[in-house]
Amino acid sequence: MTKQTGSEFWRDIKPIEKVFQPDAQPEVYMKNIAGDDERYYVPFTETVSSKPVWISPSRNMWCDVLYAKGPGLVSRHYHPHEVFAYTISGKWGYLEHDWIATAGDFIYETPGEGHTLVAYEHEEPMKVHFKVTGPLIWLDENGDPDGFFDVHMYIDLCKTHYEKVGIGAKYVESLFR
Amino acid sequence: MTKQTGSEFWRDIKPIEKVFQPDAQPEVYMKNIAGDDERYYVPFTETVSSKPVWISPSRNMWCDVLYAKGPGLVSRHYHPHEVFAYTISGKWGYLEHDWIATAGDFIYETPGEGHTLVAYEHEEPMKVHFKVTGPLIWLDENGDPDGFFDVHMYIDLCKTHYEKVGIGAKYVESLFR
């Protein structure tokens, strides 16, 4: 067993030689995902943007940083699948729940939940690291389905925006796994 | 369409009435998951602890905060399934990769990868928010399988520790979804 003492103890450890199975894809490493380069945040609603960090077209899943400079809204919608969230900064919540999340808070929303996301006024912008499994089913005033949003629409949205701001649509595909 | 202007615009929005499907489970909301109460961090290796925040026994998945006060190690292991990580503080990486992660960095490790996790010396403790799908297959010096660790062992580890520190084993089940 490796003796784990001294700040450089790991220098004595031999890395694994066969790191990836032959079919395995490379990892994704993205530095400081909640950084300030506004070009990476894709307008999603009138007041809220999304920066993609990982996308799985085949599983209809994506990870992003949801961003609102000031008060913001993602209108009422229903999730057939799960959602994970970790709050990086700001203040947000769902009108349907009692808690209000700030930096460091974790939320798991179970499949079969509908809600309305609100970014509240705060000295810091809202930045939330989400892992979403699509689709979002938009709901009208009466709670009836009124369209949907899924990974394929997300990819299209991101590609169009990244092409426009000069990052290039191709970049989005580098996040596919 | 709701006019999204003014810091209190959301007060005019009617929340969804039917929030959960009849079979749906409640959400998980955990405040400041990387907090300083040491009792919640379950010793995992000699130098690294894990604070569970969400556990799915049926899917062999868990979300946690992996924590190391100083230099630390999770010995070489192989992942048949995927791993997501968001770095809250500190400095860490895998001996098998070139990047070294600090606060704000996101990592996705693809199914079929083996690696050795190291927490490096840093002014802040290593705190990483992971979403793991088990099992971890431990590897020996030659890269051969040498045991495994999965959600069921994780639950047992957490229950035993939480019982010992006075939180109670039952608490762990409140994180099951």
mmCIF file of C-alpha atoms in Angstrom, chain A residues 73-78 96 115-117 137-144, chain B residues 13-17:
data_model
loop_
_atom_site.group_PDB
_atom_site.id
_atom_site.type_symbol
_atom_site.label_atom_id
_atom_site.label_comp_id
_atom_site.label_asym_id
_atom_site.label_seq_id
_atom_site.Cartn_x
_atom_site.Cartn_y
_atom_site.Cartn_z
ATOM 1 C CA LEU A 73 -37.089 33.572 -15.895
ATOM 2 C CA VAL A 74 -37.338 30.172 -17.516
ATOM 3 C CA SER A 75 -41.094 29.780 -17.958
ATOM 4 C CA ARG A 76 -43.149 26.950 -16.504
ATOM 5 C CA HIS A 77 -42.180 23.534 -17.803
ATOM 6 C CA TYR A 78 -42.416 19.845 -16.959
ATOM 7 C CA GLU A 96 -43.281 25.940 -6.796
ATOM 8 C CA HIS A 115 -41.703 24.173 -12.212
ATOM 9 C CA THR A 116 -40.939 27.805 -13.059
ATOM 10 C CA LEU A 117 -37.307 28.905 -12.674
ATOM 11 C CA ILE A 137 -42.185 20.258 -21.873
ATOM 12 C CA TRP A 138 -43.407 23.856 -21.883
ATOM 13 C CA LEU A 139 -46.679 24.372 -20.026
ATOM 14 C CA ASP A 140 -49.294 27.024 -20.713
ATOM 15 C CA GLU A 141 -51.218 29.066 -18.108
ATOM 16 C CA ASN A 142 -53.526 26.092 -17.484
ATOM 17 C CA GLY A 143 -50.674 23.616 -17.022
ATOM 18 C CA ASP A 144 -51.248 22.023 -20.419
ATOM 19 C CA ILE B 13 -46.415 34.791 -12.413
ATOM 20 C CA LYS B 14 -48.788 32.077 -11.275
ATOM 21 C CA PRO B 15 -46.913 28.957 -10.064
ATOM 22 C CA ILE B 16 -47.876 25.564 -11.515
ATOM 23 C CA GLU B 17 -50.644 23.996 -9.459
#
